[in-house]
CSV table of C-alpha atoms and ligand atoms in Angstrom, one decimal:
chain,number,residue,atom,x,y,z
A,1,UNK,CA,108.0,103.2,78.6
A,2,UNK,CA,109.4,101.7,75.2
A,3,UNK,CA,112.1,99.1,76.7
A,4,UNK,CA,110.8,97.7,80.0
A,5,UNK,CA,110.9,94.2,79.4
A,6,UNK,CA,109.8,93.9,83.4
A,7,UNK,CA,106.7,92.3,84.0
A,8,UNK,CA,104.9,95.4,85.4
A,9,UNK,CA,104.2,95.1,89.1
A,10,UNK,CA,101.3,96.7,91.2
A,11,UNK,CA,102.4,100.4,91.5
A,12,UNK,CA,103.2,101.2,95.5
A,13,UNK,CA,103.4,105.1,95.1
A,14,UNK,CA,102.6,107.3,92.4
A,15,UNK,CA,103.2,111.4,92.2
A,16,UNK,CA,101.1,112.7,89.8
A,17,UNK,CA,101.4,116.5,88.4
A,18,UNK,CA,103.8,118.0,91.4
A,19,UNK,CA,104.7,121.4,91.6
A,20,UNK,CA,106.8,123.1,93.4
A,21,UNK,CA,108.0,127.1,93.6
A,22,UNK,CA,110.7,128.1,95.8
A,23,UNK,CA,109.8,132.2,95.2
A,24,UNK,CA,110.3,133.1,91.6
A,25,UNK,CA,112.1,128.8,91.2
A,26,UNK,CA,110.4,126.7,89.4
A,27,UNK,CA,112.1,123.6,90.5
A,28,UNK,CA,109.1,121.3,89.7
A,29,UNK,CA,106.6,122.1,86.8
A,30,UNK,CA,104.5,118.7,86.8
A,31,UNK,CA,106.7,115.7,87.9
A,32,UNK,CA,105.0,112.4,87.0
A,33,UNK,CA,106.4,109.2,88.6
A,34,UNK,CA,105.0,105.6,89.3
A,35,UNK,CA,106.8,103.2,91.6
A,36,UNK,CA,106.1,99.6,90.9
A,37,UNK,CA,106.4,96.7,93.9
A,38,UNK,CA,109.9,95.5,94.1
A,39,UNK,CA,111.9,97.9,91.5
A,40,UNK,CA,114.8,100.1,92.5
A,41,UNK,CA,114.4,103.3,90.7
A,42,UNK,CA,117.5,105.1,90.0
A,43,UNK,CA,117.1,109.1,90.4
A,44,UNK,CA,119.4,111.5,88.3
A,45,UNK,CA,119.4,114.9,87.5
A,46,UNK,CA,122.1,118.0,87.3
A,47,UNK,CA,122.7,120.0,91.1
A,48,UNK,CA,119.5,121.5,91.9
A,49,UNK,CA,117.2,120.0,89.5
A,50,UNK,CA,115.1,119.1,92.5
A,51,UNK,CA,115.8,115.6,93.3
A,52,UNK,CA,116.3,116.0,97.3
A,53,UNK,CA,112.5,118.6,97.2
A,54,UNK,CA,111.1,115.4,95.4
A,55,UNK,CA,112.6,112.8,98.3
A,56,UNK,CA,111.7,115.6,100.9
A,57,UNK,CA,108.0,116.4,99.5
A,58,UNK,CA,107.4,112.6,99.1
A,59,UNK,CA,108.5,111.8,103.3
A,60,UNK,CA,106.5,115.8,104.2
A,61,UNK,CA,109.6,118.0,104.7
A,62,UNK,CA,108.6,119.6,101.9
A,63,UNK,CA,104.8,120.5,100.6
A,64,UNK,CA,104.3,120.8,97.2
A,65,UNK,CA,102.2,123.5,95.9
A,66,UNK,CA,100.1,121.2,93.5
A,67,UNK,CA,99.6,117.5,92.6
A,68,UNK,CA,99.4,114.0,94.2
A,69,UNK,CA,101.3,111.8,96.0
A,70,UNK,CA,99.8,108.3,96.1
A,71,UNK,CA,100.5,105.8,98.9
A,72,UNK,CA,98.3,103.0,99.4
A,73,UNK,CA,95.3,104.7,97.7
A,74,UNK,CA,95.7,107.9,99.4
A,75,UNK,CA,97.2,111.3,98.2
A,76,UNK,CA,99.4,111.4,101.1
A,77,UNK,CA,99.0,115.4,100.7
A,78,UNK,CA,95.2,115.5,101.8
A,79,UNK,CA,96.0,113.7,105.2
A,80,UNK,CA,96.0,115.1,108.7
A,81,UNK,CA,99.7,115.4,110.6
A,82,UNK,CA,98.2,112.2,113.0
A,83,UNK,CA,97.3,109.7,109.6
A,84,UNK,CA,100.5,110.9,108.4
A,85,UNK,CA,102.3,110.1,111.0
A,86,UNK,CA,101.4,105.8,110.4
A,87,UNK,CA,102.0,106.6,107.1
A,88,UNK,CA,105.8,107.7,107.7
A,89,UNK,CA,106.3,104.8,109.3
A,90,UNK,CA,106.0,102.6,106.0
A,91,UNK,CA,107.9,105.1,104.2
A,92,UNK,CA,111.9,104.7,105.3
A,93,UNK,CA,114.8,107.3,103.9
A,94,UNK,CA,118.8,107.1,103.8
A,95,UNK,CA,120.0,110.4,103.4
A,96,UNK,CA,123.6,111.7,103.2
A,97,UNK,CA,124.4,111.4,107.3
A,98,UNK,CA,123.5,108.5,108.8
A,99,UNK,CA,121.0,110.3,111.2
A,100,UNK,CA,122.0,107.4,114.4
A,101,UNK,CA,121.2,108.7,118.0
A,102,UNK,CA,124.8,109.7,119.0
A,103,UNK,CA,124.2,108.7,123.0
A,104,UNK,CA,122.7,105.2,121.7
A,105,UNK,CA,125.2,102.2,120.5
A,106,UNK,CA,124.5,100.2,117.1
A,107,UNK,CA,122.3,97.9,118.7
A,108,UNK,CA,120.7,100.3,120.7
A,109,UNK,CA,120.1,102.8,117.7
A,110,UNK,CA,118.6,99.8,115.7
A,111,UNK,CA,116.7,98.1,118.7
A,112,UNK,CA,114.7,101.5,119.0
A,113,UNK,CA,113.6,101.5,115.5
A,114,UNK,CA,112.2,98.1,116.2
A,115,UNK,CA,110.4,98.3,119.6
A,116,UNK,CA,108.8,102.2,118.5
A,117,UNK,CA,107.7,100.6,115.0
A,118,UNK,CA,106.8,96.7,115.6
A,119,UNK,CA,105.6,94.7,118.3
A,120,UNK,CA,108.4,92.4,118.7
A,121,UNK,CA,110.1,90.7,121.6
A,122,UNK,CA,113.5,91.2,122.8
A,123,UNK,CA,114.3,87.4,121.7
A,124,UNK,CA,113.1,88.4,118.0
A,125,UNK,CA,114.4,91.8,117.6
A,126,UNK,CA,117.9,90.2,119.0
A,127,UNK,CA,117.8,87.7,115.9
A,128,UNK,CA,116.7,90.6,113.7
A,129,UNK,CA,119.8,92.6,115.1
A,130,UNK,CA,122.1,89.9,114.5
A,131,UNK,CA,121.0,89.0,111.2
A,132,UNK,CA,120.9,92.8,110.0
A,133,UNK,CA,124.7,93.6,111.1
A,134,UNK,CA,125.9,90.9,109.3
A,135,UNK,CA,124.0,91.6,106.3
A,136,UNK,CA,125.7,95.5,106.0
A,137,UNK,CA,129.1,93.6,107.3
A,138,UNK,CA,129.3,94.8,110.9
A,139,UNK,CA,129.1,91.7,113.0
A,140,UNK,CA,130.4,92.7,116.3
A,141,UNK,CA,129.8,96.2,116.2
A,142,UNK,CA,127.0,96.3,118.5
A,143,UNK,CA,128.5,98.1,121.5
A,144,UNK,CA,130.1,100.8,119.5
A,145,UNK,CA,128.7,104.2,119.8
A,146,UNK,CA,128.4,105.7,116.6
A,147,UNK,CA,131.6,108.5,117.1
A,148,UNK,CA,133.3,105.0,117.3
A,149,UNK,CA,132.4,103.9,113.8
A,150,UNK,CA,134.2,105.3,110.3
A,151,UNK,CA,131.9,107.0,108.5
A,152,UNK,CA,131.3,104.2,105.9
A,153,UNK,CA,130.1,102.2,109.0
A,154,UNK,CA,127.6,105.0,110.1
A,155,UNK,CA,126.2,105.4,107.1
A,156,UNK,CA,125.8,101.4,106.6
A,157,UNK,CA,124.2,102.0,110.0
A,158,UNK,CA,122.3,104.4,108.8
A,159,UNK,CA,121.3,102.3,106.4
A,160,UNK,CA,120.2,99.5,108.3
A,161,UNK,CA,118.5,101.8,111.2
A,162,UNK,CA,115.9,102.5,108.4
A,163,UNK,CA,115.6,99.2,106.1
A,164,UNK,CA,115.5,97.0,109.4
A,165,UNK,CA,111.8,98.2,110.0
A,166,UNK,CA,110.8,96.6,106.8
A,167,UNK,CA,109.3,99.7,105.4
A,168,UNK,CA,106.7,99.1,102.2
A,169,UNK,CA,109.4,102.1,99.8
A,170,UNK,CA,112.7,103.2,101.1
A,171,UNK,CA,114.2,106.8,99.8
A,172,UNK,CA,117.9,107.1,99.4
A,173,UNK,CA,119.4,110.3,98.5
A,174,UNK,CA,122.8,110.3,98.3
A,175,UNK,CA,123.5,107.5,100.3
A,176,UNK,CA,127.4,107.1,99.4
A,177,UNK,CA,128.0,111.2,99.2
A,178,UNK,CA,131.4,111.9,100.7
A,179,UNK,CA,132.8,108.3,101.5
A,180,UNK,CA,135.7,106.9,99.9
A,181,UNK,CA,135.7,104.3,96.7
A,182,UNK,CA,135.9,101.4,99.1
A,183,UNK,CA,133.6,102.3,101.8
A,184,UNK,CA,130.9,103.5,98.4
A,185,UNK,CA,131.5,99.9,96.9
A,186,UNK,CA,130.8,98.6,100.1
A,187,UNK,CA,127.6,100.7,100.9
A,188,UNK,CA,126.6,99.9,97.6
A,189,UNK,CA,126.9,96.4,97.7
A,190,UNK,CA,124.7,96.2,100.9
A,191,UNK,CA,122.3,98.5,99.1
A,192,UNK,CA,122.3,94.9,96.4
A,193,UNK,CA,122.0,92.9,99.2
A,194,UNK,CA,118.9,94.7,100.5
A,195,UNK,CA,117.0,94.8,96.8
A,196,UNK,CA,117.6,91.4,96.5
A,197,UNK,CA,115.9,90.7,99.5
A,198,UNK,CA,112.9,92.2,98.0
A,199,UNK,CA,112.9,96.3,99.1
A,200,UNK,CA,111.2,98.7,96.8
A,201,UNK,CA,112.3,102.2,96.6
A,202,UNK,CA,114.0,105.3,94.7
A,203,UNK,CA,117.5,105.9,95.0
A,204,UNK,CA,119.4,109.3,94.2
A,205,UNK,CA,122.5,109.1,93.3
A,206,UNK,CA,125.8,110.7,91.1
A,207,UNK,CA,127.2,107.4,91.3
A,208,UNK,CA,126.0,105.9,87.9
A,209,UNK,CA,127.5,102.9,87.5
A,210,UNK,CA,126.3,102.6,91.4
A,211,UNK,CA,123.0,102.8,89.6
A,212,UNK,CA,123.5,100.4,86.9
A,213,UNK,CA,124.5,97.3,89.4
A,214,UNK,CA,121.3,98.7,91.9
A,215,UNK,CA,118.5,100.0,89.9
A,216,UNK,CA,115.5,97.9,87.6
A,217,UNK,CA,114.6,101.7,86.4
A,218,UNK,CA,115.9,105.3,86.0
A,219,UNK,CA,114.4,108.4,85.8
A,220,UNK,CA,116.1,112.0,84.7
A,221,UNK,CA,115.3,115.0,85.9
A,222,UNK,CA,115.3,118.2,84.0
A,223,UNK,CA,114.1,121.5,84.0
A,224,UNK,CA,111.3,120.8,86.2
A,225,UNK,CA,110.0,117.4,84.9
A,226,UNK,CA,111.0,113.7,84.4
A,227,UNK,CA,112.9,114.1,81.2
A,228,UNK,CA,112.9,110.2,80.5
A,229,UNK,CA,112.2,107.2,82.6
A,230,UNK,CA,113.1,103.7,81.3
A,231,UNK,CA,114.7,99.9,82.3
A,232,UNK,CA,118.5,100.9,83.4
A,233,UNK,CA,119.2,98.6,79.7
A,234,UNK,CA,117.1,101.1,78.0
A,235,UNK,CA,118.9,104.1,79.3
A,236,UNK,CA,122.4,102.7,79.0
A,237,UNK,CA,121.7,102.3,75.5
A,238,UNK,CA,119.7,105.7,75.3
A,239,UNK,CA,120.1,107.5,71.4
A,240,UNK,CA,118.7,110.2,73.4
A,241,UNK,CA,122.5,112.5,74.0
A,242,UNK,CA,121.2,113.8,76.9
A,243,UNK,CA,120.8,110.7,78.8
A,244,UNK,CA,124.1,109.6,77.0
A,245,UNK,CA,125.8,112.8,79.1
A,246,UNK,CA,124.9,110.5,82.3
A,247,UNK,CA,125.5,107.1,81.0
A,248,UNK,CA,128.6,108.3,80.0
A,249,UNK,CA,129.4,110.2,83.8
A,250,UNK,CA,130.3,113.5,81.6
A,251,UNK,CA,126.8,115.1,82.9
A,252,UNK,CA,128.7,115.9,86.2
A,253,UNK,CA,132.2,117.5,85.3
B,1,ATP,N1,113.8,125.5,101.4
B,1,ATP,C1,114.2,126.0,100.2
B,1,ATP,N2,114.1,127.3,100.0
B,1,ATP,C2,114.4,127.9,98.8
B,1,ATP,N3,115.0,127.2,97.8
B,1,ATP,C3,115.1,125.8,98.0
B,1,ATP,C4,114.7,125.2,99.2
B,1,ATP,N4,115.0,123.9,99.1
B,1,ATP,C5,115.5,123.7,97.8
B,1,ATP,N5,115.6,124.9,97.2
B,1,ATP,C6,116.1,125.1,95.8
B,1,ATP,O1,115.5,124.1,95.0
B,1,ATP,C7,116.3,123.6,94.0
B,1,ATP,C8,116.4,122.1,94.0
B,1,ATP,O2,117.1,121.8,95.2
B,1,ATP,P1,117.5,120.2,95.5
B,1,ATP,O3,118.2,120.2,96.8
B,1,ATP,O4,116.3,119.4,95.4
B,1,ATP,O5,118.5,119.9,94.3
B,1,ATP,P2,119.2,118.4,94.1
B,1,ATP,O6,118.7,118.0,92.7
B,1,ATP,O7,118.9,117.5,95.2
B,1,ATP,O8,120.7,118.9,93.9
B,1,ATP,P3,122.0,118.1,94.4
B,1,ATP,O9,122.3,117.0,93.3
B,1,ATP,O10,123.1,119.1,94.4
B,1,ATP,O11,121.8,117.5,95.8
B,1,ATP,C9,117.7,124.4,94.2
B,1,ATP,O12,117.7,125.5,93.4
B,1,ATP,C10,117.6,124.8,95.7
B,1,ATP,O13,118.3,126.0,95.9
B,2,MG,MG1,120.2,116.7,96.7
């Protein structure tokens, strides 16, 4: 990791060797990847290089057939559905939708995360509320159901509904797919707001220069492996043409 001027922190989740085979596919052939405490790791790769199997394998949607996945100590793939099931909790995920309970409002949908995953009163998860909304700028929102929100504000919802449980890594795959430049500035910008607040987590994402603002590290994917992995300065400055082809937003065409 030539570059990384970081001062390593303790690493929070490690894969080690994962493989994965959908039938004759070999999307992963031995994908190696350690997450430090308090990074940002950006997550490229061409469509279907495997990045959402890697976010899915990593939260259980998907099993891969080999390797490790380390979480506090344990390979997360030798545990029973029921120790799983804490462990889930400390792992949160953004994907495209926003994934809100369509009956519940904002407030509801983020009061339920709190009272099924934290043992907090009403009084505190009210501040928490409060505090959060204004954080992904939607102060006032609270009694909107979420077919009442643009879909920038749903997935900023989203967004909150999973960071507002404090969980140790949070996934994000594709977090500003399909909104507009304004409402992806916006969701990015919150995204900021969040590391800077101290979350640790990998982030897929197309939107490079979305990267660059967000992410301490980057990793490629390609052909089944982690191509490179290096400080964001490192990559944007990449001899490597490859890695050039996404610094310079020509990979996707
Ligand atoms: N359940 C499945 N059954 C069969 N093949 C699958 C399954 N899930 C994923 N794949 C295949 O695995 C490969 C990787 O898919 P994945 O969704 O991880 O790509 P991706 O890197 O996230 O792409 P994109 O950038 O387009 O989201 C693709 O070829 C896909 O067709
Ligand atoms: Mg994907």
């Amino acid at each position: 990791m030539t570059g990384d001027q970081r001062e390593p922190g303790k690493v929070v989740l490690e894969l080690i060797g994962l493989k994965k085979t959908f039938g004759d596919k070999k999307v992963h052939k031995s994908i190696n990847l350690a997450l430090r405490e308090g990074e940002v790791m950006g997550l490229f790769g061409g469509s279907g290089t495997g990045k959402s199997v890697l976010i899915r394998s990593i939260i259980g949607l998907d099993r891969p057939d080999e390797g490790k996945i380390i979480f506090e100590g344990r390979d997360l793939l030798q545990l029973s559905e029921r120790q799983l099931f804490a462990v889930r909790m400390k792992i949160g995920f953004v994907f495209q939708n926003g994934a809100l309970f369509d009956s519940l409002t904002v407030e509801e949908n983020l009061a339920y995360a709190l009272k099924e995953h934290t043992k907090l009163s009403d009084e505190e998860i009210k501040i928490k509320i409060e505090k959060m909304l204004e954080l992904i700028d939607m102060k006032g929102s609270n009694d909107l159901l979420p077919n009442e929100l643009s879909g920038g504000m749903q997935k900023r919802a989203g967004l909150a509904r999973a960071t507002i449980i404090e969980p140790k890594v949070i996934l994000f795959d594709e977090p500003t797919a399909g909104l507009d430049p304004v409402n992806t500035r916006r969701l990015t910008a919150n995204i900021k707001r969040l590391k800077e607040r101290g979350i640790t987590g990998i982030f897929v994402t197309h939107d490079i220069p979305a990267a660059f603002e967000i992410c301490d590290r980057i990793a490629i994917l390609n052909e089944g492996v982690i191509h490179v992995i290096d400080s964001t300065e490192a990559i944007k400055h990449s001899a490597d043409p490859f890695v050039q082809s996404f610094v310079q937003g020509a990979y996707y065409t």
